[in-house]
Amino acid sequence: MTVKVILLWIILARAVYCNASCHSGLDFLQCTEIKWPDFLHDFFSLVLEEDIAQLQWIAITNSKIPTMDYFPRLHSTFNITKLVIENCSLERISEGAFQELEYLQTLDLSHNSLKNIYFIESLPSRLQTIDLSYNRVMYLDNVFHSLKNLKHLSLSHNNLSIVDMNNTIGIRNLNVSFNNISALIGGASSSHYDTIDLSHNNLKTFSEYDLLVRVRDLDISYNKIKQIHAPHTVVLKYSGNKEFNFQLPKLEKLYLSDTPIPKLKESIIELKSFRAEIIQLSNCSITKISKNYFHDFDMGYMDLSYNNIKFIEEGSFSDCKFTNLDLSHSQLKTAQHAFVNMWGYIINLSNNNITNAKNIFSSVSVHYLDISYNPIKVLFKSTFIGCTDMATLILSNCQIEFIERNSFEGLANLEKVDLSHNRIQILEPGTFQNLPVEELILDGNQIHTLRNGSFRNMESLKKLNLSQLCISELDSNTFSDLPALESIDLSRNNISTIPDNLFVNCENLREVFLHGNCLSSFSPFSNKLKIKSISLSFNYTILTSKIANINLNEIKILDSYVPLLKNNSFKGLYNLHTLDCQNVVVEQIEGGAFQTLYNLKDISSKELFKTVKKIKFNTFKGLRSLNDLDLSGLSIVSLETGAFIGLNSLEYLHLDHNNISELNKSTFVGLDSLCTLDLSFNYIGNISSEMLVGIGNLRELYLQNNNISLLNADSLNELPLLEKLSLRNNCLQTLDKELFVNNGDLLWIHLEQNRIKELPVGIFEYLSNLKVLNMSSNKLAIISIGIFSNLKSLEVLDLSNNELVTLEHASAFYSSKNLRRLYLDNNHLKLFDFDRLLTNVNNIEYIGISANKWQCNNLSHVIETLTRHGVSYKEEIKAPMYSNDNIDGIGCIDICKYVYCSHENIEDTLHYY
Ligand SMILES: *[C@@H]1O[C@H](CO)[C@@H](O)[C@H](O)[C@H]1NC(C)=O
Ligand SMILES: *[C@@H]1O[C@H](CO)[C@@H](O)[C@H](O)[C@H]1NC(C)=O
Ligand SMILES: *[C@@H]1O[C@H](CO)[C@@H](O)[C@H](O)[C@H]1NC(C)=O
Ligand SMILES: *[C@@H]1O[C@H](CO)[C@@H](O)[C@H](O)[C@H]1NC(C)=O
Ligand SMILES: *[C@@H]1O[C@H](CO)[C@@H](O)[C@H](O)[C@H]1NC(C)=O
Ligand SMILES: *[C@@H]1O[C@H](CO)[C@@H](O)[C@H](O)[C@H]1NC(C)=O
Ligand SMILES: *[C@@H]1O[C@H](CO)[C@@H](O)[C@H](O)[C@H]1NC(C)=O
């Protein structure tokens, strides 16, 4: 086990400890719901170990941090490049708060309550990106001048009303959308932008933008703009002889949505020189597109959706080119001859009022055509003749009742047709014949009967969706012409019988959906077919004999009710890898229910066991390939002896967050490979060695948040390889001297939040590998000399939040030469010989001494000494955290909190008496 992995464990362990939920990888750490500033003590101190040098970004979310005075210096080898403090109710950030993070490039402070942004002036100069969206900033002050590298600034969703562009010099991408901006000033210096998002504001005019020479992406949509002024190069005219003029030579994206432009008039030649990637004219109240308007255009994405266009005159789009033309969501009744010789990769005419599609597309070159949601009752023959490039045709939700034969004639490259949710009752034989269609979607129509020949000559068809068609009977020849078929969906019909040989010619069939039918008999799954996956619904019993097919890899069980899952329910399915259950209720599971599923790797355990209270003997018998079993967060009350027999390969067993109060003897026998057992968040009162027999390979045992009050001398005897043990938050008052006799591999132990008063001498004698010992939040009053004397590998010792009055002598820690972090905060300590400790144990980087009863005069002396010798110390936490007993001056308050001893300063000893 490498050191890195061990330290990563430490991260995760601490994450559990803090009540915060944290999530980490080698280069990031994300925590939510932390308590500030405790978080610093509990978390940063450990996380920021040298060995996890890749840590680059930190995110803190959903917490309460109204003020941020100081973000602590992290270990000097960390180059934190990204910091996120999001949704933390931040109202104030002190100037200089982040100055220690000198490598910071990205700062995300979105979703807070910041009004004042003066802290920006003292941010580290490498910053490139600041996200202040969703705050309460009202003024864009001149605070960015020292950030020479700042390129991206978002202030969207704030309360800005005037923006002085002079204050944003150097910024390339400015996002001030969703504010109340009614005026822009200082525009003369705004020639540096690539992107400006000014959408969703209150701008009434748009002017002085003649110098926006670099801008490529301009969004002024959703304002109250009536007119735009600028010397004209590009002119977009609209009714009443008003015009929008632009001189934006680099413009690639222009967003003008919600700007009223009733009619796009004829012959606007100038717009053609404007080779935009995107022009958005959605929601602009356009009612008409005049003849030849887009004639000969060549553009990227033209968005004309959500207008009131009733007419597109003939030739409006003649001889033009668009990668994406969106005319959806208008009131178009027809567009006959509008697209003559047009080329469009995607054309979207969905959600209009087109009743007849004929003569619209006859000479259009289109790859993807969407005309869904139009009231087209009949699809006439030759509607798409000439559309030889079309690959995808979407005709769903069109009220289509009838499809004339040869409707799809000429579509020589058609790959996908979506006709779902129409009113088709009869599918004429040959409707799709000789088309190269690979996917045909027909679900949600009214085709009760599939006639023979419905899918005649569809040799390329791979995917066929026939779900929700009220089909009650299937003829054994229905699919016999589909040699390429790979997937068929027959779900949610009224099929009761599947005829023999239904798929006999479908040699490529791999996936069959049959759930939501009322199947009583079927035998389509002969072993000659290579079907790998099926979906089914069951009522009362699983029809085991019907699905037995040794080649099946996956079964999906949907919408089913099974009061008792019986012994051997999946008989014969030796190759099943996945048992996927959705919307399934199983009341009880009999022992042996899954036997013979020797290759099962994925079981929907949480769905299958969601109402099961008792896990019975032999329940998992046969599941010898299963590696991970997640039974967490259910309502399990008891586990029978031998409940997990058969899970020979299981490495992870999650039983946390259940209602288990007692463990039986030999509950876990058979789990020979088990590495991790999580029993946290239950009601377990005691742990004895008989309960843990059979899991001698266990490395990690999580018992935090139970009611454990007693551990016997031999409780952990059966776990000789144990490396991680958490007993946090239980009711332990004492520990037996012999408790860890057989656990010499332990690397860390979490015992915090118990009621332990005293540690018996010799308890840690066998733990020469232990790296982390957390005893914080107990009732320890005394640490006996020699108690830590065999903890030669100890790196972190947390004794904070106890009742320690004295540590007798610093020699208590002398044998832990690797000690790096020692927490003594929140005790009753008055004296401690730091000088001798640091001389003897010279790897220490950090000692937490806050909130003790240190005598102030002497502490002042310590600080004096530190200062005189150039020893660095840091107040890491400003909140008063200690009793006032011995404080005799306000100067002291600032000092007593945290002393940071970096190890190059060890020779400048701390005298403290
Ligand atoms: C913001 O954080 C609070 C807890 O402080 C949480 O309840 C809320 O859901 C969070 N909001 C979002 C949008 O995440
Ligand atoms: C952090 O940055 C410094 C200076 O650029 C560099 O010497 C050091 O190697 C970096 N550390 C890491 C872990 O990237
Ligand atoms: C936004 O600013 C206006 C004054 O310009 C103020 O009345 C309003 O309360 C502010 N809104 C918020 C959410 O802070
Ligand atoms: C601006 O911010 C808003 C919301 O924060 C976001 O939706 C939008 O995409 C951003 N604009 C640009 C151009 O990135
Ligand atoms: C913006 O800067 C220019 C040149 O630096 C100056 O002429 C102009 O008055 C400034 N505008 C504002 C509103 O400060
Ligand atoms: C569609 O056209 C019909 C007449 O053909 C009209 O009655 C209906 O209101 C129109 N629907 C919409 C949404 O414009
Ligand atoms: C299950 O049985 C109930 C009642 O007997 C019936 O209403 C339901 O349709 C059946 N479901 C299936 C999938 O057979």
Coordinates of N, CA and C in Angstrom, one line a residue, residues 702-875:
Y702 N -16.3 0.1 9.5 CA -16.9 1.4 9.8 C -18.1 1.1 10.8
L703 N -17.9 1.6 12.0 CA -19.0 1.4 13.0 C -19.4 2.7 13.6
Q704 N -19.1 3.8 12.9 CA -19.4 5.1 13.5 C -20.9 5.3 13.6
N705 N -21.4 6.1 14.5 CA -22.8 6.4 14.7 C -23.6 5.2 15.0
N706 N -23.2 4.4 16.0 CA -24.1 3.3 16.5 C -24.2 3.6 18.0
N707 N -24.7 2.6 18.7 CA -24.8 2.7 20.2 C -23.8 1.9 20.9
I708 N -22.7 1.7 20.4 CA -21.7 0.7 21.0 C -21.2 1.3 22.3
S709 N -21.4 0.5 23.4 CA -21.0 1.0 24.7 C -19.9 0.1 25.3
L710 N -19.7 -1.0 24.7 CA -18.7 -1.9 25.3 C -18.1 -2.7 24.2
L711 N -16.7 -2.8 24.3 CA -16.0 -3.7 23.4 C -15.2 -4.6 24.3
N712 N -15.3 -6.0 24.1 CA -14.5 -6.9 24.9 C -13.1 -6.9 24.5
A713 N -12.3 -7.5 25.3 CA -10.8 -7.6 25.0 C -10.6 -8.3 23.6
D714 N -11.5 -9.2 23.3 CA -11.3 -10.0 22.0 C -12.2 -9.5 20.9
S715 N -12.9 -8.4 21.0 CA -13.9 -8.0 20.0 C -13.3 -8.0 18.6
L716 N -12.0 -7.5 18.5 CA -11.4 -7.4 17.2 C -10.4 -8.5 16.8
N717 N -10.5 -9.5 17.6 CA -9.5 -10.6 17.4 C -9.5 -11.3 16.0
E718 N -10.7 -11.3 15.5 CA -10.9 -12.0 14.2 C -10.4 -11.2 13.0
L719 N -9.9 -10.0 13.2 CA -9.6 -9.1 12.1 C -8.1 -8.7 12.1
P720 N -7.2 -9.7 11.9 CA -5.8 -9.4 12.0 C -5.2 -8.5 11.0
L721 N -6.0 -8.3 9.8 CA -5.4 -7.4 8.8 C -6.1 -6.0 8.8
L722 N -6.9 -5.8 9.8 CA -7.6 -4.5 9.8 C -6.6 -3.3 9.8
E723 N -7.0 -2.3 8.9 CA -6.1 -1.1 8.7 C -6.9 0.1 9.1
K724 N -8.2 0.1 8.9 CA -9.0 1.3 9.3 C -10.1 0.9 10.2
L725 N -10.3 1.7 11.2 CA -11.4 1.4 12.2 C -12.0 2.7 12.6
S726 N -13.3 2.8 12.4 CA -14.0 4.0 12.9 C -15.0 3.6 13.9
L727 N -14.9 4.1 15.1 CA -15.8 3.9 16.2 C -16.4 5.3 16.6
R728 N -16.2 6.2 15.7 CA -16.7 7.6 16.1 C -18.1 7.6 16.5
N729 N -18.4 8.6 17.4 CA -19.8 8.8 17.8 C -20.5 7.5 18.2
N730 N -20.0 6.9 19.3 CA -20.6 5.8 20.0 C -20.7 6.1 21.4
C731 N -20.9 5.1 22.3 CA -21.1 5.4 23.7 C -20.0 4.8 24.5
L732 N -18.8 4.6 24.0 CA -17.7 4.0 24.7 C -17.2 4.8 25.8
Q733 N -17.0 4.2 27.0 CA -16.5 4.9 28.2 C -15.1 4.5 28.5
T734 N -14.8 3.2 28.1 CA -13.5 2.7 28.4 C -13.1 1.8 27.3
L735 N -11.8 1.5 27.2 CA -11.4 0.5 26.2 C -10.5 -0.5 26.9
D736 N -10.6 -1.8 26.5 CA -9.9 -2.8 27.2 C -8.4 -2.7 26.7
K737 N -7.5 -2.9 27.7 CA -6.1 -2.9 27.4 C -5.7 -3.8 26.3
E738 N -6.4 -4.9 26.1 CA -6.0 -5.9 25.1 C -6.8 -5.7 23.8
L739 N -7.6 -4.7 23.7 CA -8.4 -4.6 22.5 C -7.7 -4.7 21.2
F740 N -6.5 -4.2 21.0 CA -5.9 -4.2 19.7 C -4.7 -5.2 19.6
V741 N -4.7 -6.2 20.5 CA -3.6 -7.1 20.5 C -3.4 -7.8 19.2
N742 N -4.5 -8.1 18.5 CA -4.3 -8.8 17.2 C -4.4 -7.9 16.0
N743 N -4.3 -6.6 16.2 CA -4.5 -5.7 15.0 C -3.3 -4.8 14.7
G744 N -2.2 -5.5 14.6 CA -0.9 -4.7 14.4 C -0.8 -4.0 13.1
D745 N -1.8 -4.3 12.2 CA -1.7 -3.6 10.9 C -2.5 -2.3 10.9
L746 N -3.1 -2.0 12.0 CA -4.0 -0.8 12.0 C -3.2 0.5 11.6
L747 N -3.8 1.2 10.7 CA -3.2 2.5 10.2 C -3.9 3.7 10.8
W748 N -5.2 3.6 10.9 CA -5.8 4.6 11.7 C -7.1 4.2 12.4
I749 N -7.2 4.9 13.5 CA -8.3 4.6 14.4 C -9.1 5.9 14.7
H750 N -10.4 5.9 14.5 CA -11.2 7.0 14.9 C -12.1 6.7 16.1
L751 N -11.8 7.3 17.2 CA -12.5 7.1 18.4 C -13.2 8.4 18.9
E752 N -13.2 9.4 18.1 CA -13.7 10.6 18.6 C -15.2 10.6 18.9
Q753 N -15.7 11.5 19.6 CA -17.1 11.6 20.0 C -17.6 10.4 20.8
N754 N -16.8 9.9 21.8 CA -17.3 8.9 22.7 C -17.2 9.5 24.1
R755 N -17.2 8.7 25.1 CA -17.1 9.3 26.5 C -15.9 8.7 27.3
I756 N -14.8 8.4 26.5 CA -13.7 7.8 27.1 C -13.0 8.7 28.1
K757 N -12.8 8.2 29.3 CA -12.2 9.0 30.4 C -10.7 8.8 30.5
E758 N -10.3 7.6 30.3 CA -8.9 7.2 30.5 C -8.5 6.1 29.5
L759 N -7.3 6.1 29.2 CA -6.7 5.1 28.3 C -5.9 4.2 29.1
P760 N -6.1 2.9 29.1 CA -5.3 2.0 29.9 C -3.9 1.9 29.4
V761 N -2.9 1.9 30.3 CA -1.5 1.8 29.9 C -1.3 0.5 29.0
G762 N -0.6 0.7 27.9 CA -0.4 -0.5 27.1 C -1.4 -0.7 26.0
I763 N -2.4 0.0 26.0 CA -3.4 -0.2 24.9 C -2.9 -0.1 23.5
F764 N -2.0 0.8 23.3 CA -1.5 1.0 21.9 C -0.2 0.3 21.7
E765 N 0.2 -0.6 22.5 CA 1.5 -1.3 22.5 C 1.8 -2.0 21.2
Y766 N 0.7 -2.5 20.6 CA 0.9 -3.4 19.4 C 0.8 -2.6 18.1
L767 N 0.6 -1.3 18.2 CA 0.2 -0.5 17.0 C 1.4 0.3 16.4
S768 N 2.4 -0.4 16.1 CA 3.6 0.3 15.6 C 3.4 0.8 14.2
N769 N 2.3 0.5 13.5 CA 2.1 1.0 12.2 C 1.1 2.2 12.2
L770 N 0.5 2.4 13.3 CA -0.6 3.4 13.3 C -0.1 4.8 12.9
K771 N -0.9 5.4 12.0 CA -0.5 6.7 11.5 C -1.4 7.8 12.1
V772 N -2.7 7.5 12.3 CA -3.6 8.5 12.7 C -4.4 8.0 13.9
L773 N -4.4 8.7 14.9 CA -5.2 8.4 16.1 C -6.1 9.6 16.4
N774 N -7.4 9.4 16.3 CA -8.2 10.6 16.7 C -9.0 10.2 17.9
M775 N -8.8 11.0 19.0 CA -9.4 10.8 20.2 C -10.2 12.0 20.6
S776 N -10.4 12.9 19.7 CA -11.0 14.2 20.1 C -12.4 14.0 20.6
S777 N -12.9 15.0 21.3 CA -14.3 15.0 21.9 C -14.6 13.7 22.7
N778 N -13.7 13.5 23.6 CA -13.9 12.5 24.7 C -13.8 13.2 26.0
K779 N -13.6 12.4 27.1 CA -13.5 13.0 28.4 C -12.2 12.8 29.0
L780 N -11.2 12.6 28.2 CA -9.8 12.4 28.7 C -9.3 13.5 29.6
A781 N -8.9 13.1 30.8 CA -8.3 14.1 31.7 C -6.8 14.0 31.8
I782 N -6.4 12.8 31.6 CA -5.0 12.5 31.9 C -4.4 11.7 30.8
I783 N -3.2 11.9 30.4 CA -2.5 11.1 29.4 C -1.3 10.5 30.2
S784 N -1.3 9.2 30.4 CA -0.2 8.6 31.2 C 1.1 8.6 30.4
I785 N 2.1 8.8 31.1 CA 3.5 8.7 30.5 C 3.6 7.4 29.8
G786 N 4.1 7.4 28.7 CA 4.4 6.1 28.0 C 3.3 5.5 27.2
I787 N 2.1 6.1 27.3 CA 1.0 5.5 26.6 C 1.1 5.5 25.1
F788 N 1.8 6.5 24.6 CA 2.0 6.5 23.1 C 3.4 6.0 22.7
S789 N 4.1 5.3 23.7 CA 5.5 5.1 23.4 C 5.8 4.1 22.3
N790 N 4.8 3.3 21.9 CA 5.1 2.4 20.8 C 4.5 2.8 19.5
L791 N 3.9 4.0 19.5 CA 3.3 4.5 18.2 C 4.4 5.2 17.4
K792 N 5.3 4.3 16.9 CA 6.5 4.9 16.2 C 6.1 5.5 14.8
S793 N 5.0 5.1 14.2 CA 4.6 5.6 12.9 C 3.6 6.8 13.0
L794 N 3.2 7.1 14.2 CA 2.1 8.1 14.3 C 2.5 9.4 13.6
E795 N 1.5 9.9 12.8 CA 1.7 11.2 12.1 C 0.8 12.2 12.6
V796 N -0.4 11.7 13.0 CA -1.4 12.7 13.4 C -2.1 12.2 14.7
L797 N -2.1 13.1 15.7 CA -2.7 12.7 16.9 C -3.7 13.9 17.3
D798 N -4.9 13.5 17.5 CA -5.9 14.5 17.8 C -6.4 14.3 19.2
L799 N -6.1 15.2 20.1 CA -6.6 15.1 21.5 C -7.4 16.3 21.8
S800 N -7.9 17.0 20.8 CA -8.7 18.2 21.1 C -10.0 17.9 21.7
N801 N -10.6 18.9 22.3 CA -11.9 18.7 22.9 C -12.0 17.6 24.0
N802 N -11.0 17.6 24.9 CA -11.1 16.7 26.0 C -11.0 17.6 27.3
E803 N -10.6 16.9 28.3 CA -10.5 17.7 29.6 C -9.1 17.6 30.2
L804 N -8.1 17.6 29.3 CA -6.8 17.4 29.7 C -6.3 18.7 30.5
V805 N -5.8 18.4 31.7 CA -5.3 19.5 32.5 C -3.8 19.6 32.4
T806 N -3.2 18.4 32.2 CA -1.8 18.4 32.1 C -1.4 17.2 31.1
L807 N -0.3 17.3 30.5 CA 0.2 16.2 29.7 C 1.5 15.7 30.5
E808 N 1.5 16.0 31.8 CA 2.6 15.5 32.6 C 3.9 16.0 32.1
H809 N 4.2 15.6 30.9 CA 5.6 15.9 30.5 C 5.5 15.7 28.9
A810 N 6.2 16.5 28.2 CA 6.2 16.4 26.8 C 6.7 15.0 26.3
S811 N 7.4 14.3 27.2 CA 8.0 13.0 26.7 C 6.9 12.0 26.3
A812 N 5.6 12.3 26.7 CA 4.5 11.4 26.3 C 4.6 11.2 24.8
F813 N 5.1 12.2 24.0 CA 5.1 12.0 22.5 C 6.5 11.7 21.9
Y814 N 7.5 11.6 22.8 CA 8.8 11.5 22.2 C 9.1 10.4 21.2
S815 N 8.4 9.2 21.4 CA 8.8 8.1 20.6 C 8.1 8.2 19.2
S816 N 7.2 9.1 19.1 CA 6.5 9.3 17.7 C 7.3 10.3 16.9
K817 N 8.4 9.8 16.4 CA 9.3 10.7 15.7 C 8.7 11.3 14.4
N818 N 7.7 10.6 13.9 CA 7.1 11.1 12.7 C 5.9 12.0 12.9
L819 N 5.7 12.3 14.1 CA 4.5 13.1 14.4 C 4.6 14.4 13.6
R820 N 3.5 14.7 12.9 CA 3.5 16.0 12.1 C 2.4 16.9 12.6
R821 N 1.3 16.4 13.1 CA 0.3 17.2 13.5 C -0.3 16.8 14.9
L822 N -0.3 17.7 15.8 CA -0.7 17.4 17.1 C -1.8 18.4 17.5
Y823 N -3.0 17.9 17.8 CA -4.1 18.8 18.2 C -4.4 18.8 19.7
L824 N -4.2 19.9 20.3 CA -4.5 19.9 21.8 C -5.5 21.0 22.1
D825 N -6.2 21.5 21.1 CA -7.1 22.6 21.3 C -8.3 22.2 22.2
N826 N -8.9 23.2 22.8 CA -10.0 22.9 23.7 C -9.8 21.9 24.8
N827 N -8.8 22.1 25.5 CA -8.6 21.4 26.8 C -8.4 22.4 27.9
H828 N -7.9 21.9 29.0 CA -7.6 22.8 30.1 C -6.1 23.0 30.4
L829 N -5.3 22.9 29.4 CA -3.9 22.9 29.6 C -3.4 24.3 30.0
K830 N -2.5 24.3 31.0 CA -1.9 25.6 31.4 C -0.4 25.6 31.0
L831 N 0.3 24.5 31.0 CA 1.7 24.5 30.8 C 2.0 23.4 29.8
F832 N 3.0 23.6 29.0 CA 3.5 22.5 28.2 C 4.9 22.8 27.7
D833 N 5.8 21.9 27.7 CA 7.2 22.1 27.4 C 7.4 21.9 25.9
F834 N 6.9 22.9 25.1 CA 7.0 22.8 23.7 C 8.5 22.7 23.2
D835 N 9.3 23.4 23.9 CA 10.7 23.4 23.6 C 11.3 22.0 23.5
R836 N 11.1 21.3 24.5 CA 11.6 19.9 24.5 C 10.9 19.0 23.5
L837 N 9.6 19.2 23.4 CA 8.9 18.4 22.5 C 9.5 18.6 21.1
L838 N 9.6 19.8 20.7 CA 10.0 20.1 19.3 C 11.5 19.8 19.1
T839 N 12.3 19.8 20.1 CA 13.7 19.3 19.9 C 13.7 17.8 19.7
N840 N 12.8 17.1 20.4 CA 12.8 15.6 20.3 C 12.1 15.1 19.0
V841 N 11.0 15.8 18.7 CA 10.2 15.3 17.6 C 10.2 16.3 16.5
N842 N 11.2 16.3 15.7 CA 11.4 17.5 14.9 C 10.7 17.4 13.5
N843 N 9.7 16.6 13.3 CA 9.0 16.6 12.1 C 7.7 17.4 12.2
I844 N 7.4 17.8 13.4 CA 6.1 18.5 13.7 C 6.0 19.7 12.8
E845 N 4.8 19.8 12.2 CA 4.6 21.0 11.3 C 3.5 21.9 12.0
Y846 N 2.7 21.2 12.8 CA 1.6 21.9 13.3 C 1.2 21.5 14.7
I847 N 0.9 22.5 15.5 CA 0.3 22.1 16.8 C -0.9 23.0 17.1
G848 N -2.0 22.4 17.4 CA -3.2 23.2 17.7 C -3.2 23.4 19.2
I849 N -3.2 24.7 19.6 CA -3.2 24.9 21.1 C -4.3 25.8 21.5
S850 N -5.2 26.1 20.6 CA -6.2 27.1 20.9 C -7.1 26.7 22.0
A851 N -7.8 27.6 22.7 CA -8.9 27.3 23.7 C -8.4 26.5 24.8
N852 N -7.2 26.8 25.4 CA -6.8 26.2 26.6 C -6.7 27.3 27.7
K853 N -6.0 27.0 28.7 CA -5.9 27.9 29.8 C -4.5 28.5 29.9
W854 N -3.9 28.6 28.8 CA -2.5 29.1 28.8 C -2.5 30.4 29.5
Q855 N -1.4 30.7 30.3 CA -1.4 31.9 31.0 C -0.8 33.0 30.0
C856 N -1.5 34.1 30.1 CA -1.2 35.0 29.0 C 0.2 35.6 29.0
N857 N 0.7 36.0 30.2 CA 2.0 36.6 30.3 C 3.0 35.7 29.6
N858 N 2.9 34.4 29.9 CA 3.9 33.5 29.4 C 3.7 33.3 27.9
L859 N 2.4 33.4 27.5 CA 2.2 33.2 26.0 C 2.8 34.4 25.3
S860 N 2.6 35.6 25.9 CA 3.2 36.8 25.3 C 4.7 36.6 25.1
H861 N 5.3 36.0 26.1 CA 6.7 35.7 26.1 C 7.1 34.7 24.9
V862 N 6.2 33.7 24.8 CA 6.4 32.8 23.7 C 6.4 33.5 22.3
I863 N 5.4 34.4 22.2 CA 5.3 35.1 20.9 C 6.5 36.0 20.7
E864 N 6.9 36.6 21.8 CA 8.1 37.5 21.7 C 9.3 36.6 21.2
T865 N 9.5 35.5 21.8 CA 10.6 34.6 21.5 C 10.5 34.2 20.0
L866 N 9.3 33.8 19.6 CA 9.1 33.4 18.2 C 9.4 34.6 17.3
T867 N 9.0 35.7 17.6 CA 9.2 36.9 16.7 C 10.7 37.2 16.7
R868 N 11.3 37.2 17.9 CA 12.8 37.5 17.9 C 13.6 36.5 17.1
H869 N 13.2 35.3 17.1 CA 13.9 34.3 16.3 C 13.4 34.1 14.9
G870 N 12.5 34.9 14.6 CA 11.9 34.8 13.2 C 11.1 33.6 13.0
V871 N 10.5 33.1 14.0 CA 9.6 31.9 13.9 C 8.3 32.4 13.4
S872 N 7.8 31.7 12.4 CA 6.5 32.2 11.8 C 5.3 31.5 12.7
Y873 N 4.3 32.3 12.8 CA 3.1 31.8 13.5 C 2.0 32.5 12.8
K874 N 0.9 31.9 12.9 CA -0.3 32.4 12.2 C -1.5 32.3 13.0
E875 N -2.3 33.3 13.0 CA -3.6 33.2 13.6 C -4.5 32.6 12.5

